[in-house]
Coordinates of C-alpha atoms and ligand atoms in Angstrom, one line a residue:
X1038 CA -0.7 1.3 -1.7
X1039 CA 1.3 3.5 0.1
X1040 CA 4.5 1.9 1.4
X1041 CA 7.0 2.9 3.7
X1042 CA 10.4 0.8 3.0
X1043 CA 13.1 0.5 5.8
X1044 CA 16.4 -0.9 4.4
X1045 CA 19.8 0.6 4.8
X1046 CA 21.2 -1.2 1.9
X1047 CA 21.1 1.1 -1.2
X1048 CA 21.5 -1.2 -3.6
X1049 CA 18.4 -3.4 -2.6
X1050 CA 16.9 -0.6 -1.4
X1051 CA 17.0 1.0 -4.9
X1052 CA 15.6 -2.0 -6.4
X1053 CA 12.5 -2.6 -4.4
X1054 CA 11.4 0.9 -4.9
X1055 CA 11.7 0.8 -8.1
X1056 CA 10.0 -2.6 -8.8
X1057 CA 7.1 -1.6 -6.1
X1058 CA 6.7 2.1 -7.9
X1059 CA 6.2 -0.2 -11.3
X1060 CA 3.9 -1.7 -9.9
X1061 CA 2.1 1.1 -9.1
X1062 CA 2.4 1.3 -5.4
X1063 CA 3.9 4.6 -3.7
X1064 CA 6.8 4.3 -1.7
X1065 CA 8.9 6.0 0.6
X1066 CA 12.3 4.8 1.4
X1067 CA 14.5 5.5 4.6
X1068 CA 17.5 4.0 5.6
X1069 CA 17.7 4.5 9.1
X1070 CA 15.5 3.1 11.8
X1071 CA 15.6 6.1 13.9
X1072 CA 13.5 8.0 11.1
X1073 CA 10.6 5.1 10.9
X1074 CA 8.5 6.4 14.1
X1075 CA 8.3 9.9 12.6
X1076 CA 7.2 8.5 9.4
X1077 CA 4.8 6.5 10.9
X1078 CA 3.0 9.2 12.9
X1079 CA 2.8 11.5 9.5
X1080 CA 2.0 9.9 7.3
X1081 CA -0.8 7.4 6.8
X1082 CA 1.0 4.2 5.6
X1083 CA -0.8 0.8 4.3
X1084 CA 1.9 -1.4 5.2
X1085 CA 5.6 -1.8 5.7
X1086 CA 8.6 -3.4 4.4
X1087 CA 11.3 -3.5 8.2
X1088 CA 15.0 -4.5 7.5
X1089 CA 16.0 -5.8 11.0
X1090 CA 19.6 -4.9 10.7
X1091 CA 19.5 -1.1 10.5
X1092 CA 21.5 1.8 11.8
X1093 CA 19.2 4.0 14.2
X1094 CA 17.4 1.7 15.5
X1095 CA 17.0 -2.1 15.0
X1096 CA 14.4 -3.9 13.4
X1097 CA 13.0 -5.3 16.4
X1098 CA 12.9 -2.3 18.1
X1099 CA 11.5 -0.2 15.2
X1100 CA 8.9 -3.1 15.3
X1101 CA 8.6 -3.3 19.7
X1102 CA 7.9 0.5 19.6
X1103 CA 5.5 0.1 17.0
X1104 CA 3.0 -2.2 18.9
X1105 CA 3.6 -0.8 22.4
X1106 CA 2.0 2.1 20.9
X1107 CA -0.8 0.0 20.1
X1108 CA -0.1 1.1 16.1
X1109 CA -1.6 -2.5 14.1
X1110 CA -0.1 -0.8 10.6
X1111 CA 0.5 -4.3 8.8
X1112 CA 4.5 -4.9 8.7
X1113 CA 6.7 -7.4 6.4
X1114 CA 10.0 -8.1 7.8
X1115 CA 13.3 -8.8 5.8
X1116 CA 15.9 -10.6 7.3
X1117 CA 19.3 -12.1 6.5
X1118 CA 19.2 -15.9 6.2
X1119 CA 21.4 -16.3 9.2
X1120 CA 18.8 -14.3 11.6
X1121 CA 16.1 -17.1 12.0
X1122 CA 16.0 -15.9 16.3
X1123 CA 15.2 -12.5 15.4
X1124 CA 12.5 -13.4 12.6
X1125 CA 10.9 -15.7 15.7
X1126 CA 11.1 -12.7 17.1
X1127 CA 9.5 -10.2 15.2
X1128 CA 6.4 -12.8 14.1
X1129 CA 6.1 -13.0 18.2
X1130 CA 6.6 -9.3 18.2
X1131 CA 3.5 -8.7 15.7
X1132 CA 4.8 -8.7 12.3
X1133 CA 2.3 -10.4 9.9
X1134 CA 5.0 -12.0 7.8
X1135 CA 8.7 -12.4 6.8
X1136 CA 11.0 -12.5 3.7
X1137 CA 14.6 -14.1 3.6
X1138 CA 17.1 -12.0 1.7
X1139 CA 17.9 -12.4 -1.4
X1140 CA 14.0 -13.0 -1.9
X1141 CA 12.2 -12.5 -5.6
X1142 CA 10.0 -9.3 -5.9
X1143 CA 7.6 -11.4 -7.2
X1144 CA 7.4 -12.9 -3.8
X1145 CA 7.6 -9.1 -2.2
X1146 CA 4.5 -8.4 -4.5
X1147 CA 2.6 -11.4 -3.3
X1148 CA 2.8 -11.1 0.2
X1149 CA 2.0 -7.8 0.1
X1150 CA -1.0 -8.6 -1.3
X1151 CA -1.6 -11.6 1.1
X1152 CA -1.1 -9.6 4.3
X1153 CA -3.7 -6.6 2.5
X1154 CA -5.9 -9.2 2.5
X1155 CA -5.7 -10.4 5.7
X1156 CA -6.1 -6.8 7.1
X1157 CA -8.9 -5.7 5.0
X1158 CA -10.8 -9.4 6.2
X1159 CA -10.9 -10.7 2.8
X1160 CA -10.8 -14.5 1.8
X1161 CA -9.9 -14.3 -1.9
X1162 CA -7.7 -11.8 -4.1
X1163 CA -10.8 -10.4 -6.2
X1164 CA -12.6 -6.9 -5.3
X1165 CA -16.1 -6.8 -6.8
X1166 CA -18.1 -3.9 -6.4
X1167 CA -21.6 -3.8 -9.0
X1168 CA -20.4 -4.1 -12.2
X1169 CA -16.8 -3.3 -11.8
X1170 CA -14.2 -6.2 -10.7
X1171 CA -10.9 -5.8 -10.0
X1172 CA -7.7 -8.2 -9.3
X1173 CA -5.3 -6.6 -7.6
X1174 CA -2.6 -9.5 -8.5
X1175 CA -3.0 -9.2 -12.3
X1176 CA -4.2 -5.2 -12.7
X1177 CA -7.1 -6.3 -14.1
X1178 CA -10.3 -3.8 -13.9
X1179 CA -13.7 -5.6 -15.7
X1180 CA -16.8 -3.5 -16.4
X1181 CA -19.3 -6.3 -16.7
X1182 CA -16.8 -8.4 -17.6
X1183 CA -15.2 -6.8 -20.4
X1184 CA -11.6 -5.4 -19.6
X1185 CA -11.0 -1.5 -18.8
X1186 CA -7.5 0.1 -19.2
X1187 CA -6.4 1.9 -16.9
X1188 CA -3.3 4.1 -15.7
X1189 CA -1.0 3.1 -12.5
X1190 CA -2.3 5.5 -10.5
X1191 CA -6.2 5.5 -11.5
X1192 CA -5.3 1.8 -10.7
X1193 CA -4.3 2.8 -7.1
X1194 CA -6.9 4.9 -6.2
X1195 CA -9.7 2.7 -7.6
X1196 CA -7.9 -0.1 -5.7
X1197 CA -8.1 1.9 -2.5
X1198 CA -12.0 2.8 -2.7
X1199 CA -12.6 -0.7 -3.8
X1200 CA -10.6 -2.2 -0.7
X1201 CA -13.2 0.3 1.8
X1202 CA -16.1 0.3 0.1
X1203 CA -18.6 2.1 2.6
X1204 CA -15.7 4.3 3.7
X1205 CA -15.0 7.9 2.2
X1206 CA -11.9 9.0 1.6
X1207 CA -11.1 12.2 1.6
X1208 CA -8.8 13.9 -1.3
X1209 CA -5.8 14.2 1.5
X1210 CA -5.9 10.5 1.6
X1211 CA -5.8 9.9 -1.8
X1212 CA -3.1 12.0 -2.4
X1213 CA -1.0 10.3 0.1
X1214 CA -1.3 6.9 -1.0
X1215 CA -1.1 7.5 -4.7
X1216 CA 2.5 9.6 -3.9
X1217 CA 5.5 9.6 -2.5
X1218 CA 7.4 12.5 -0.4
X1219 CA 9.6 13.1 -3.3
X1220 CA 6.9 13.4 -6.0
X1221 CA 5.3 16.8 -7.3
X1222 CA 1.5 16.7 -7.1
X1223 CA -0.8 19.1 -9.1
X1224 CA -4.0 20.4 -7.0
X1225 CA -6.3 18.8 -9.1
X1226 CA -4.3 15.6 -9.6
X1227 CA -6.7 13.7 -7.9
X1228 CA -10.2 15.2 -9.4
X1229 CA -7.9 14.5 -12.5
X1230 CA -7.8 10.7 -11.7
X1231 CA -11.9 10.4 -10.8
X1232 CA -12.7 12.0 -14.0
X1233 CA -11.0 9.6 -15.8
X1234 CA -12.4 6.8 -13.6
X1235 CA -15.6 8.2 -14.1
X1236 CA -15.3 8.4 -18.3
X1237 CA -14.0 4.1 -18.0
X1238 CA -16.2 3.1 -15.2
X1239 CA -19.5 5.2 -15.4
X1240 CA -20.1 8.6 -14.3
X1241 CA -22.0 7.2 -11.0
X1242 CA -19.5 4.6 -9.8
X1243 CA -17.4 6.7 -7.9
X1244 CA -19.4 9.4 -5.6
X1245 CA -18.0 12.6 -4.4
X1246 CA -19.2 13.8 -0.9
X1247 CA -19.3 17.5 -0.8
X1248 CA -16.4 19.0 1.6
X1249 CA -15.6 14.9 2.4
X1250 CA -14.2 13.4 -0.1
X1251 CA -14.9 10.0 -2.7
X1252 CA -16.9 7.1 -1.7
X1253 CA -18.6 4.4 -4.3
X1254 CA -22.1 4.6 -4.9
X1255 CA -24.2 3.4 -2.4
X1256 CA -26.2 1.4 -4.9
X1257 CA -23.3 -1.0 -5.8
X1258 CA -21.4 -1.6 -2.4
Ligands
LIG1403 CA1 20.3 -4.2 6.7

């Protein structure tokens, strides 16, 4: 997923990138609030991580400005244990869920997961689409049932055609949620990526719509 990751503090910030990028997520990490409405309007984000207590801008009002703009990108908040008001606050104010610091990346990773879920309207954690199945807890890919390797990022962008499976998503797309600002990308990382796909999963799984983009093929969805 692509992630954007408010938190002034660059030790934790440091961290949680670099435990999210391992886990194959893309991330982009700013330390000031100020900077998250920018972000936001360029740059097509699956969910983020909000630090209340930022310089900028707050937390809450990062979050406030957010919603008033009618913007339903799914958002995690952080908060010191002695802020339980402003938590109130932000679940009132439309986040989808909260994490007391110091929390367990484990925990980051899960609720991530959980609030995906939730926005994509599914009940359960597995992604099944014809013969391929895919658990995005455990990186798992099965090809009738027999396990598939798989790189991080082939991982990612299977995981996002898998999550829209009657959408199309264009090569732009892909490119943004498989990297970060700060990351090179070759033209052809992403035809790069299908081919592989296409060599683990079957050359029909994965569709590409002339001038569009990828979609999976209508005979499985
Ligand atoms: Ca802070």
């Amino acid at each position: 997923m692509r992630l954007l990751l408010l938190e002034d503090d660059t030790m934790i910030g440091k961290a949680l990138r670099q435990g999210l990028q391992h886990e194959g997520h893309s991330v982009d990490w700013l330390q000031d609030g100020a900077l998250a409405e920018h972000a936001v309007d360029t740059t097509q984000y699956d969910l983020v991580i909000l630090d209340l207590g930022l310089p900028g801008k707050d937390g809450i009002r990062v979050l406030t400005d957010l919603r008033r703009r009618e913007n339903p990108l799914p958002v995690i908040i952080t908060t010191a244990r002695d802020q339980l008001d402003d938590r109130v606050r932000g679940l009132d104010l439309g986040a989808d869920d909260y994490l007391v610091k110091p929390f367990d990346l484990d925990e980051l990773l899960a609720r991530i997961r959980a609030v995906a879920r939730r926005h994509h309207g599914r009940a359960h954690d597995l992604l099944q689409q014809g013969p391929v199945e895919l658990n995005p807890a455990t990186h798992e890919v099965r090809l009738e049932g027999k396990p598939v390797a798989l790189s991080a990022r082939e991982f990612a962008l299977l995981l996002t055609l898998m999550e829209r499976p009657k959408a199309t998503v264009s090569r732009t797309q892909l490119e943004e949620r498989l990297y970060g600002w700060d990351e090179e990308i070759a033209s052809n990382a992403v035809e790069v990526h299908i081919h592989h796909l296409r060599k683990k999963l079957g050359e029909r799984f994965i569709h590409t719509i002339r001038g569009l983009g990828y979609t999976l093929d209508p005979g499985v969805r």
